[in-house]
Coordinates of N, CA and C in Angstrom, one line a residue:
Chain H
X1 N -4.8 18.3 5.5 CA -3.8 17.2 5.5 C -3.4 16.9 4.0
X2 N -2.5 15.9 3.9 CA -1.9 15.6 2.6 C -2.9 14.9 1.7
X3 N -2.9 15.2 0.4 CA -3.7 14.6 -0.6 C -2.8 14.3 -1.8
X4 N -3.0 13.1 -2.3 CA -2.2 12.7 -3.5 C -3.2 12.3 -4.6
X5 N -2.9 12.9 -5.8 CA -3.7 12.6 -7.0 C -2.8 11.9 -8.0
X6 N -3.4 10.9 -8.6 CA -2.6 10.1 -9.5 C -3.3 10.0 -10.9
X7 N -2.5 10.2 -12.0 CA -3.1 10.1 -13.3 C -2.1 9.4 -14.3
X8 N -2.6 8.7 -15.3 CA -4.1 8.4 -15.5 C -4.5 7.3 -14.6
X9 N -5.8 7.0 -14.7 CA -6.3 5.8 -13.9 C -6.0 4.5 -14.7
X10 N -6.0 4.6 -16.0 CA -5.7 3.5 -16.9 C -4.7 3.9 -18.0
X11 N -3.7 3.2 -18.3 CA -2.7 3.5 -19.3 C -2.4 2.2 -20.1
X12 N -2.6 2.4 -21.4 CA -2.4 1.2 -22.3 C -1.3 1.6 -23.2
X13 N -0.2 0.8 -23.3 CA 1.0 1.2 -24.1 C 1.4 -0.1 -24.9
X14 N 2.0 0.1 -26.0 CA 2.5 -1.0 -26.8 C 3.8 -1.5 -26.2
X15 N 3.9 -2.8 -26.2 CA 5.1 -3.4 -25.7 C 6.4 -2.8 -26.3
X16 N 7.3 -2.5 -25.5 CA 8.5 -1.8 -26.0 C 8.5 -0.3 -25.9
X17 N 7.3 0.3 -25.8 CA 7.2 1.7 -25.6 C 7.4 2.1 -24.1
X18 N 7.4 3.4 -23.9 CA 7.6 3.9 -22.5 C 6.2 4.2 -21.9
X19 N 6.2 4.2 -20.6 CA 5.0 4.5 -19.8 C 5.3 5.6 -18.8
X20 N 4.5 6.5 -18.6 CA 4.7 7.6 -17.6 C 3.4 7.7 -16.7
X21 N 3.6 7.7 -15.4 CA 2.5 7.9 -14.5 C 2.8 9.0 -13.6
X22 N 1.9 10.0 -13.4 CA 2.1 11.2 -12.7 C 1.3 11.3 -11.4
X23 N 1.9 11.8 -10.4 CA 1.2 12.1 -9.1 C 1.5 13.5 -8.6
X24 N 0.5 14.1 -8.1 CA 0.7 15.4 -7.4 C 0.4 15.3 -6.0
X25 N 1.0 16.1 -5.1 CA 0.8 16.1 -3.7 C 0.5 17.5 -3.2
X26 N -0.1 17.6 -2.1 CA -0.5 18.9 -1.6 C 0.3 19.5 -0.5
X27 N 1.0 18.7 0.3 CA 1.7 19.2 1.4 C 3.2 19.4 1.0
X28 N 3.7 20.6 1.0 CA 5.0 20.8 0.6 C 6.1 20.3 1.5
X29 N 5.6 19.9 2.7 CA 6.6 19.3 3.7 C 6.8 17.8 3.5
X30 N 6.0 17.2 2.6 CA 6.2 15.8 2.3 C 7.6 15.5 1.8
X31 N 8.2 14.4 2.2 CA 9.6 14.2 1.9 C 10.0 12.8 1.5
X32 N 9.0 12.0 1.3 CA 9.3 10.6 0.9 C 8.2 10.1 0.0
X33 N 8.6 9.6 -1.2 CA 7.7 9.3 -2.3 C 7.9 7.9 -2.9
X34 N 7.2 6.9 -2.4 CA 7.5 5.6 -3.0 C 6.5 5.2 -4.1
X35 N 6.9 4.3 -4.9 CA 6.0 3.7 -5.9 C 5.9 2.2 -5.6
X36 N 4.6 1.7 -5.6 CA 4.4 0.3 -5.4 C 3.7 -0.3 -6.6
X37 N 4.0 -1.6 -6.9 CA 3.4 -2.3 -8.0 C 2.5 -3.4 -7.4
X38 N 1.3 -3.5 -7.9 CA 0.4 -4.6 -7.4 C 0.0 -5.4 -8.5
X39 N 0.4 -6.7 -8.5 CA 0.0 -7.7 -9.5 C -1.4 -8.3 -9.1
X40 N -2.1 -8.8 -10.0 CA -3.4 -9.3 -9.7 C -3.4 -10.3 -8.6
X41 N -4.3 -10.1 -7.6 CA -4.4 -11.0 -6.5 C -3.3 -11.0 -5.5
X42 N -2.4 -10.0 -5.6 CA -1.3 -9.9 -4.7 C -1.3 -8.6 -3.9
X43 N -0.4 -8.5 -2.9 CA -0.2 -7.3 -2.2 C 0.8 -6.4 -3.0
X44 N 0.7 -5.1 -2.8 CA 1.7 -4.2 -3.4 C 3.1 -4.5 -3.0
X45 N 4.0 -4.1 -3.9 CA 5.4 -4.3 -3.6 C 6.2 -3.1 -4.1
X46 N 7.1 -2.6 -3.2 CA 7.9 -1.4 -3.5 C 8.8 -1.7 -4.7
X47 N 8.7 -0.7 -5.7 CA 9.6 -0.9 -6.8 C 10.7 0.2 -6.9
X48 N 10.3 1.4 -6.4 CA 11.3 2.5 -6.3 C 10.8 3.5 -5.4
X49 N 11.7 4.3 -4.8 CA 11.2 5.4 -4.0 C 12.2 6.6 -4.2
X50 N 11.8 7.8 -3.8 CA 12.7 8.9 -3.8 C 12.4 9.8 -2.7
X51 N 13.5 10.5 -2.2 CA 13.3 11.4 -1.1 C 13.5 12.8 -1.6
X52 N 13.1 13.8 -0.8 CA 13.0 15.1 -1.2 C 14.3 15.8 -1.5
X53 N 15.4 15.2 -1.1 CA 16.7 15.8 -1.4 C 17.3 15.4 -2.7
X54 N 16.5 14.6 -3.5 CA 17.0 14.1 -4.8 C 15.9 14.4 -5.8
X55 N 16.4 14.7 -7.1 CA 15.5 15.0 -8.1 C 15.1 13.9 -9.0
X56 N 16.0 12.9 -9.1 CA 15.7 11.7 -10.0 C 16.5 10.5 -9.4
X57 N 15.8 9.4 -9.7 CA 16.5 8.1 -9.2 C 16.1 7.0 -10.3
X58 N 17.1 6.2 -10.6 CA 16.9 5.2 -11.7 C 17.2 3.8 -11.1
X59 N 16.5 2.8 -11.7 CA 16.8 1.4 -11.3 C 16.5 0.6 -12.6
X60 N 17.5 0.4 -13.4 CA 17.3 -0.4 -14.7 C 16.3 0.3 -15.5
X61 N 15.1 -0.3 -15.8 CA 14.1 0.3 -16.7 C 13.2 1.3 -16.0
X62 N 13.2 1.4 -14.8 CA 12.3 2.3 -14.1 C 13.1 3.5 -13.5
X63 N 12.4 4.6 -13.5 CA 13.0 5.9 -12.9 C 11.8 6.7 -12.3
X64 N 12.2 7.5 -11.3 CA 11.3 8.4 -10.7 C 11.9 9.8 -10.7
X65 N 11.1 10.8 -11.0 CA 11.5 12.1 -11.0 C 10.6 12.9 -10.0
X66 N 11.2 13.9 -9.4 CA 10.5 14.7 -8.4 C 10.7 16.2 -8.7
X67 N 9.6 16.9 -8.7 CA 9.7 18.3 -8.9 C 9.0 19.0 -7.7
X68 N 9.9 19.4 -6.7 CA 9.3 19.9 -5.4 C 8.6 21.2 -5.6
X69 N 9.1 22.0 -6.6 CA 8.4 23.3 -6.8 C 7.0 23.1 -7.2
X70 N 6.8 22.2 -8.2 CA 5.4 22.0 -8.7 C 4.7 20.9 -7.9
X71 N 5.3 20.3 -6.9 CA 4.8 19.3 -6.1 C 4.2 18.1 -6.9
X72 N 5.0 17.6 -7.8 CA 4.6 16.4 -8.5 C 5.8 15.5 -8.7
X73 N 5.5 14.2 -8.8 CA 6.5 13.2 -9.1 C 6.0 12.2 -10.0
X74 N 6.9 11.6 -10.8 CA 6.4 10.7 -11.9 C 7.2 9.4 -11.9
X75 N 6.6 8.4 -12.4 CA 7.2 7.1 -12.6 C 7.4 6.9 -14.1
X76 N 8.6 6.5 -14.5 CA 8.9 6.3 -15.9 C 9.3 4.8 -16.1
X77 N 8.7 4.1 -17.0 CA 9.1 2.8 -17.3 C 9.4 2.7 -18.8
X78 N 10.7 2.4 -19.1 CA 11.1 2.3 -20.5 C 11.1 0.8 -20.9
X79 N 11.0 0.7 -22.3 CA 11.1 -0.7 -22.9 C 10.1 -1.6 -22.2
X80 N 8.8 -1.2 -22.1 CA 7.8 -2.0 -21.4 C 7.7 -3.4 -21.9
X81 N 7.5 -4.3 -20.9 CA 7.4 -5.7 -21.2 C 6.0 -6.3 -20.6
X82 N 5.5 -7.4 -21.1 CA 4.3 -7.9 -20.6 C 4.2 -8.0 -19.0
X83 N 5.3 -8.3 -18.4 CA 5.3 -8.5 -16.9 C 5.2 -7.1 -16.2
X84 N 5.2 -6.0 -17.0 CA 5.0 -4.7 -16.3 C 3.5 -4.4 -16.1
X85 N 2.6 -5.2 -16.7 CA 1.2 -5.1 -16.6 C 0.8 -5.3 -15.1
X86 N 0.2 -4.3 -14.5 CA -0.1 -4.3 -13.1 C -0.8 -3.0 -12.7
X87 N -1.1 -2.8 -11.5 CA -1.6 -1.6 -11.0 C -0.5 -0.9 -10.2
X88 N -0.2 0.3 -10.5 CA 0.9 1.1 -9.8 C 0.3 2.1 -8.9
X89 N 0.8 2.2 -7.7 CA 0.4 3.2 -6.7 C 1.5 4.1 -6.4
X90 N 1.3 5.4 -6.3 CA 2.2 6.3 -5.7 C 1.7 6.7 -4.3
X91 N 2.6 7.2 -3.5 CA 2.3 7.6 -2.2 C 3.2 8.7 -1.7
X92 N 2.8 9.4 -0.7 CA 3.7 10.5 -0.1 C 3.6 10.4 1.4
X93 N 4.6 10.8 2.0 CA 4.6 10.9 3.5 C 5.5 12.1 3.9
X94 N 5.2 12.6 5.1 CA 6.0 13.6 5.6 C 6.5 13.2 7.0
X95 N 7.7 13.6 7.4 CA 8.2 13.3 8.7 C 8.8 11.9 8.7
X96 N 9.3 11.6 9.8 CA 10.1 10.3 9.9 C 9.2 9.1 10.2
X97 N 7.9 9.3 10.3 CA 7.1 8.1 10.7 C 6.6 7.3 9.4
X98 N 6.8 7.9 8.2 CA 6.5 7.2 7.0 C 5.0 6.8 6.9
X99 N 4.1 7.6 7.5 CA 2.7 7.3 7.3 C 2.3 7.8 5.9
X100 N 1.9 6.9 5.1 CA 1.7 7.2 3.7 C 0.3 7.6 3.4
X101 N 0.2 8.5 2.4 CA -1.1 8.9 1.8 C -0.9 8.4 0.4
X102 N -1.9 7.6 -0.1 CA -1.8 6.9 -1.3 C -2.6 7.5 -2.5
X103 N -2.1 7.4 -3.7 CA -2.8 7.8 -4.9 C -3.8 6.7 -5.1
X104 N -4.7 6.9 -6.1 CA -5.8 6.0 -6.4 C -5.4 4.8 -7.3
X105 N -4.2 4.9 -7.8 CA -3.7 3.8 -8.6 C -3.9 4.0 -10.1
X106 N -2.9 3.4 -10.9 CA -3.0 3.4 -12.4 C -2.9 1.9 -12.8
X107 N -3.8 1.5 -13.6 CA -3.8 0.2 -14.2 C -3.0 0.3 -15.5
X108 N -1.8 -0.3 -15.6 CA -1.0 -0.3 -16.8 C -1.2 -1.6 -17.6
X109 N -1.6 -1.4 -18.8 CA -1.8 -2.5 -19.7 C -0.7 -2.5 -20.8
X110 N 0.0 -3.6 -21.0 CA 1.0 -3.6 -22.0 C 0.4 -4.5 -23.2
X111 N 0.3 -3.9 -24.3 CA -0.3 -4.5 -25.5 C 0.8 -5.2 -26.3
X112 N 0.6 -6.5 -26.6 CA 1.6 -7.2 -27.4 C 1.7 -6.7 -28.8
Chain R
X1 N 11.2 -19.1 4.3 CA 11.1 -17.8 3.7 C 10.4 -16.9 4.6
X2 N 10.9 -15.6 4.8 CA 10.3 -14.6 5.6 C 9.2 -14.0 4.8
X3 N 8.1 -13.6 5.5 CA 7.0 -12.9 4.8 C 5.9 -12.7 5.7
X4 N 4.8 -12.2 5.1 CA 3.5 -12.0 5.8 C 2.5 -12.9 5.2
X5 N 1.8 -13.5 6.1 CA 0.7 -14.5 5.7 C -0.6 -13.9 6.2
X6 N -1.5 -13.8 5.3 CA -2.9 -13.4 5.6 C -3.8 -14.6 5.3
X7 N -4.8 -14.7 6.2 CA -5.8 -15.7 6.0 C -7.1 -15.3 6.6
X8 N -8.2 -15.8 6.0 CA -8.3 -16.5 4.8 C -8.1 -15.6 3.5
X9 N -7.9 -16.2 2.4 CA -7.8 -15.4 1.2 C -9.1 -14.8 0.7
X10 N -10.2 -15.7 0.9 CA -11.5 -15.3 0.5 C -12.4 -15.6 1.7
X11 N -13.4 -14.7 2.0 CA -14.3 -14.9 3.1 C -15.6 -14.3 2.8
X12 N -16.7 -15.1 3.0 CA -18.0 -14.7 2.8 C -18.7 -14.7 4.2
X13 N -19.5 -13.6 4.4 CA -20.2 -13.6 5.7 C -21.5 -12.9 5.5
X14 N -22.4 -13.2 6.4 CA -23.8 -12.6 6.3 C -23.7 -11.3 7.0
X15 N -24.6 -10.4 6.6 CA -24.6 -9.1 7.3 C -24.9 -9.3 8.8
X16 N -24.2 -8.4 9.6 CA -24.5 -8.5 11.0 C -23.5 -9.4 11.8
X17 N -22.7 -10.1 11.1 CA -21.7 -11.0 11.7 C -20.3 -10.4 11.8
X18 N -19.7 -10.6 12.9 CA -18.3 -10.1 13.0 C -17.4 -11.1 12.3
X19 N -16.3 -10.7 11.7 CA -15.3 -11.6 11.1 C -13.9 -11.1 11.5
X20 N -13.0 -12.1 11.7 CA -11.7 -11.8 12.0 C -10.7 -12.2 10.9
X21 N -9.9 -11.3 10.5 CA -8.9 -11.6 9.5 C -7.5 -11.8 10.2
X22 N -6.8 -12.8 9.8 CA -5.5 -13.1 10.4 C -4.4 -12.5 9.6
X23 N -3.4 -12.0 10.3 CA -2.1 -11.5 9.7 C -1.0 -11.9 10.6
X24 N -0.1 -12.7 10.0 CA 1.1 -13.2 10.8 C 2.4 -12.8 10.0
X25 N 3.4 -12.4 10.7 CA 4.7 -12.1 10.0 C 5.8 -12.7 10.7
X26 N 6.8 -13.2 10.0 CA 8.0 -13.7 10.6 C 9.3 -12.9 10.1
X27 N 9.0 -11.7 9.9 CA 10.1 -10.8 9.5 C 10.8 -10.0 10.6
X28 N 10.2 -10.3 11.8 CA 10.7 -9.6 13.0 C 10.5 -8.1 13.0
X29 N 9.5 -7.7 12.3 CA 9.2 -6.2 12.2 C 8.3 -5.8 13.4
X30 N 8.7 -4.6 13.8 CA 7.9 -4.0 15.0 C 6.6 -3.4 14.5
X31 N 6.5 -2.8 13.4 CA 5.3 -2.1 13.0 C 4.4 -3.0 12.0
X32 N 3.1 -3.0 12.3 CA 2.2 -3.7 11.4 C 1.0 -2.8 11.1
X33 N 0.4 -3.0 10.0 CA -0.6 -2.1 9.5 C -1.8 -2.9 8.8
X34 N -3.0 -2.3 8.9 CA -4.1 -2.9 8.1 C -4.6 -1.8 7.2
X35 N -4.7 -2.1 5.9 CA -5.3 -1.2 4.9 C -6.5 -1.8 4.3
X36 N -7.4 -0.9 3.9 CA -8.5 -1.4 3.1 C -8.4 -0.9 1.7
X37 N -8.7 -1.7 0.7 CA -8.5 -1.3 -0.7 C -9.9 -1.5 -1.4
X38 N -10.4 -0.4 -2.0 CA -11.6 -0.5 -2.8 C -11.3 -0.1 -4.2
X39 N -12.1 -0.6 -5.2 CA -11.8 -0.3 -6.6 C -11.7 1.2 -6.8
X40 N -10.7 1.6 -7.6 CA -10.5 3.0 -8.0 C -10.1 3.9 -6.8
X41 N -9.7 3.4 -5.7 CA -9.2 4.2 -4.6 C -7.9 3.7 -4.1
X42 N -7.2 4.6 -3.5 CA -5.9 4.2 -2.9 C -6.1 3.5 -1.7
X43 N -5.0 3.0 -1.1 CA -5.1 2.2 0.2 C -5.5 3.2 1.3
X44 N -6.4 2.8 2.1 CA -6.8 3.6 3.3 C -6.4 2.9 4.6
X45 N -5.8 3.6 5.5 CA -5.3 3.0 6.7 C -6.4 2.8 7.7
X46 N -6.5 1.6 8.2 CA -7.5 1.3 9.2 C -6.9 1.4 10.6
X47 N -5.9 0.6 10.9 CA -5.2 0.6 12.2 C -3.7 0.3 12.0
X48 N -2.9 0.8 12.9 CA -1.5 0.4 12.9 C -1.0 0.2 14.3
X49 N 0.1 -0.6 14.4 CA 0.7 -0.9 15.7 C 2.2 -0.8 15.5
X50 N 2.9 -0.1 16.5 CA 4.3 0.0 16.4 C 5.0 -0.9 17.5
X51 N 4.2 -1.4 18.4 CA 4.8 -2.2 19.5 C 3.7 -3.1 20.1
X52 N 4.1 -4.2 20.7 CA 3.1 -5.1 21.2 C 2.3 -4.4 22.3
X53 N 1.0 -4.7 22.3 CA 0.0 -4.2 23.2 C -0.3 -2.7 23.1
X54 N 0.0 -2.2 21.9 CA -0.3 -0.8 21.6 C -0.7 -0.7 20.1
X55 N -1.7 0.1 19.8 CA -2.1 0.3 18.4 C -2.8 1.6 18.3
X56 N -2.9 2.2 17.1 CA -3.5 3.5 16.9 C -4.5 3.4 15.8
X57 N -5.5 4.2 15.8 CA -6.5 4.3 14.8 C -5.9 5.0 13.5
X58 N -6.3 4.5 12.4 CA -5.9 5.2 11.1 C -7.1 6.1 10.7
X59 N -7.2 6.3 9.4 CA -8.2 7.2 8.9 C -9.6 6.6 8.9
X60 N -9.7 5.3 8.8 CA -11.1 4.7 8.7 C -11.3 3.6 9.7
X61 N -11.0 3.9 11.0 CA -11.1 2.8 12.0 C -12.5 2.5 12.5
X62 N -13.5 3.3 12.2 CA -14.8 3.0 12.7 C -15.3 1.7 12.2
X63 N -15.8 0.8 13.1 CA -16.4 -0.5 12.7 C -15.3 -1.6 12.6
X64 N -14.1 -1.3 13.0 CA -13.0 -2.2 13.0 C -12.4 -2.3 14.4
X65 N -11.8 -3.4 14.7 CA -11.0 -3.5 16.0 C -9.8 -4.4 15.7
X66 N -8.7 -4.2 16.5 CA -7.5 -5.0 16.3 C -6.9 -5.3 17.7
X67 N -6.0 -6.2 17.7 CA -5.2 -6.5 18.9 C -3.8 -6.8 18.5
X68 N -2.8 -6.6 19.4 CA -1.4 -6.9 19.1 C -0.8 -7.5 20.4
X69 N -1.2 -8.8 20.6 CA -0.7 -9.5 21.8 C 0.7 -10.1 21.6
X70 N 1.0 -10.3 20.3 CA 2.3 -10.9 20.0 C 2.9 -10.0 18.9
X71 N 4.2 -10.0 18.8 CA 4.9 -9.2 17.8 C 4.6 -9.7 16.4
X72 N 4.4 -11.0 16.3 CA 4.2 -11.6 14.9 C 2.8 -11.5 14.4
X73 N 1.8 -11.1 15.3 CA 0.4 -11.3 14.9 C -0.4 -10.0 15.1
X74 N -1.2 -9.7 14.1 CA -2.0 -8.4 14.2 C -3.4 -8.7 13.6
X75 N -4.3 -9.4 14.2 CA -5.6 -9.7 13.6 C -6.5 -8.5 13.6
X76 N -7.3 -8.5 12.6 CA -8.3 -7.4 12.4 C -9.7 -8.0 12.4
X77 N -10.6 -7.4 13.3 CA -12.0 -7.8 13.4 C -12.8 -6.8 12.7
X78 N -13.6 -7.2 11.7 CA -14.6 -6.4 11.0 C -15.9 -6.6 11.8
X79 N -16.4 -5.6 12.5 CA -17.6 -5.8 13.3 C -18.8 -5.4 12.5
X80 N -19.9 -5.8 13.1 CA -21.2 -5.5 12.4 C -21.5 -4.0 12.3
X81 N -20.7 -3.2 13.0 CA -20.9 -1.7 13.0 C -20.3 -1.1 11.7
X82 N -19.5 -1.9 11.0 CA -18.9 -1.4 9.8 C -19.9 -1.4 8.7
X83 N -20.3 -0.2 8.2 CA -21.4 -0.1 7.3 C -21.2 -0.7 5.9
X84 N -20.0 -0.7 5.4 CA -19.8 -1.3 4.1 C -18.5 -2.1 4.1
X85 N -18.6 -3.3 4.7 CA -17.4 -4.1 4.9 C -16.8 -4.8 3.7
X86 N -17.6 -5.0 2.6 CA -17.1 -5.7 1.5 C -15.9 -5.0 0.9
X87 N -14.8 -5.6 0.9 CA -13.5 -4.9 0.4 C -12.4 -5.9 0.4
X88 N -11.2 -5.5 -0.1 CA -10.0 -6.2 -0.1 C -9.2 -5.6 1.0
X89 N -8.7 -6.5 1.9 CA -8.0 -6.0 3.1 C -6.5 -6.5 3.0
X90 N -5.6 -5.5 3.2 CA -4.2 -5.8 3.1 C -3.5 -5.5 4.5
X91 N -2.7 -6.5 4.9 CA -1.9 -6.3 6.1 C -0.4 -6.0 5.6
X92 N 0.3 -5.2 6.3 CA 1.7 -4.9 6.0 C 2.5 -4.7 7.3
X93 N 3.8 -4.8 7.1 CA 4.7 -4.6 8.2 C 5.9 -3.9 7.7
X94 N 6.7 -3.3 8.7 CA 7.9 -2.7 8.3 C 8.8 -2.6 9.5
X95 N 10.1 -2.4 9.2 CA 11.1 -2.1 10.3 C 10.9 -0.7 10.7
X96 N 11.1 -0.5 12.0 CA 11.1 0.9 12.5 C 12.2 1.1 13.5
X97 N 12.7 2.3 13.6 CA 13.6 2.7 14.7 C 15.0 2.2 14.6
X98 N 15.4 1.7 13.5 CA 16.8 1.2 13.3 C 17.3 1.8 12.0
X99 N 18.6 1.5 11.7 CA 19.2 1.9 10.5 C 18.6 1.2 9.3
X100 N 17.9 0.1 9.5 CA 17.2 -0.6 8.4 C 15.9 0.0 8.1
X101 N 15.4 1.0 8.8 CA 14.1 1.6 8.6 C 14.2 2.5 7.3
X102 N 13.8 2.0 6.2 CA 13.8 2.7 5.0 C 12.4 3.2 4.6
X103 N 11.4 2.8 5.4 CA 10.1 3.2 5.0 C 9.3 2.1 4.2
X104 N 10.0 1.1 3.7 CA 9.4 0.1 2.9 C 8.4 -0.7 3.6
X105 N 7.2 -0.8 3.1 CA 6.2 -1.7 3.6 C 6.2 -3.0 2.9
X106 N 6.1 -4.1 3.7 CA 6.0 -5.4 3.1 C 4.5 -5.9 3.3
X107 N 3.9 -6.3 2.2 CA 2.5 -6.6 2.2 C 2.2 -8.1 2.2
X108 N 1.1 -8.5 2.8 CA 0.6 -9.9 2.5 C -0.2 -9.9 1.2
X109 N -0.7 -11.0 0.9 CA -1.4 -11.2 -0.4 C -2.9 -10.8 -0.3
X110 N -3.3 -10.4 0.9 CA -4.7 -9.8 1.0 C -5.8 -10.8 1.4
X111 N -6.8 -10.3 1.9 CA -8.0 -11.1 2.2 C -9.2 -10.4 1.6
X112 N -10.0 -11.1 0.8 CA -11.2 -10.5 0.1 C -12.4 -10.9 0.9
X113 N -13.0 -9.9 1.5 CA -14.2 -10.1 2.3 C -15.5 -9.7 1.5
X114 N -16.4 -10.6 1.5 CA -17.7 -10.3 0.8 C -18.8 -10.5 1.8
X115 N -19.6 -9.5 2.1 CA -20.7 -9.6 3.0 C -22.0 -9.7 2.2
X116 N -22.7 -10.7 2.4 CA -23.9 -11.0 1.6 C -25.2 -10.4 2.2

């Protein structure tokens, strides 16, 4: 079955710098790759997603890139701000039912 | 405001007791999900339901039970058969089967269960 690995488990960056989180997946048939942000004590919230027919997607300071050949996708956050501090999860699914396999999460710390 | 409400937020129980976690949504979503979250691990699917009176096991259903008697409600019972029940439990819902089905999951704020 599908397996998703996420790195790093913790990432500390200076405010204003960029942050990159990477995920790899095992099933080449996976076609939907969302990223969720979980703030302390809250449930995860979708921040961006990408489908297999697209290589990159941007939304203001966040972007996701997908390399289908290498089976990995990455979340890029530019000009980081204190409110970006959270745990970020990647996930992958195949088929139309959107059953997600989740990465283990990355705790992003923004240093002032 | 539309959303998903989970209760209680914190719950303490003695070993051997069954506990029921509540999940209610007013988003008119057909599909509802229960996930378990442990430190350093991704979310793991316990049960899901796509229609009233029907539900399917996820990857870690053993020791859990659910019901879906109403579209809005999907309670989860953690039974005494669950060997390691202390965890953070998340309920989610989403639209399915229409043009609005983007795959996005909407989560509640979670319930933290501690078994003493």
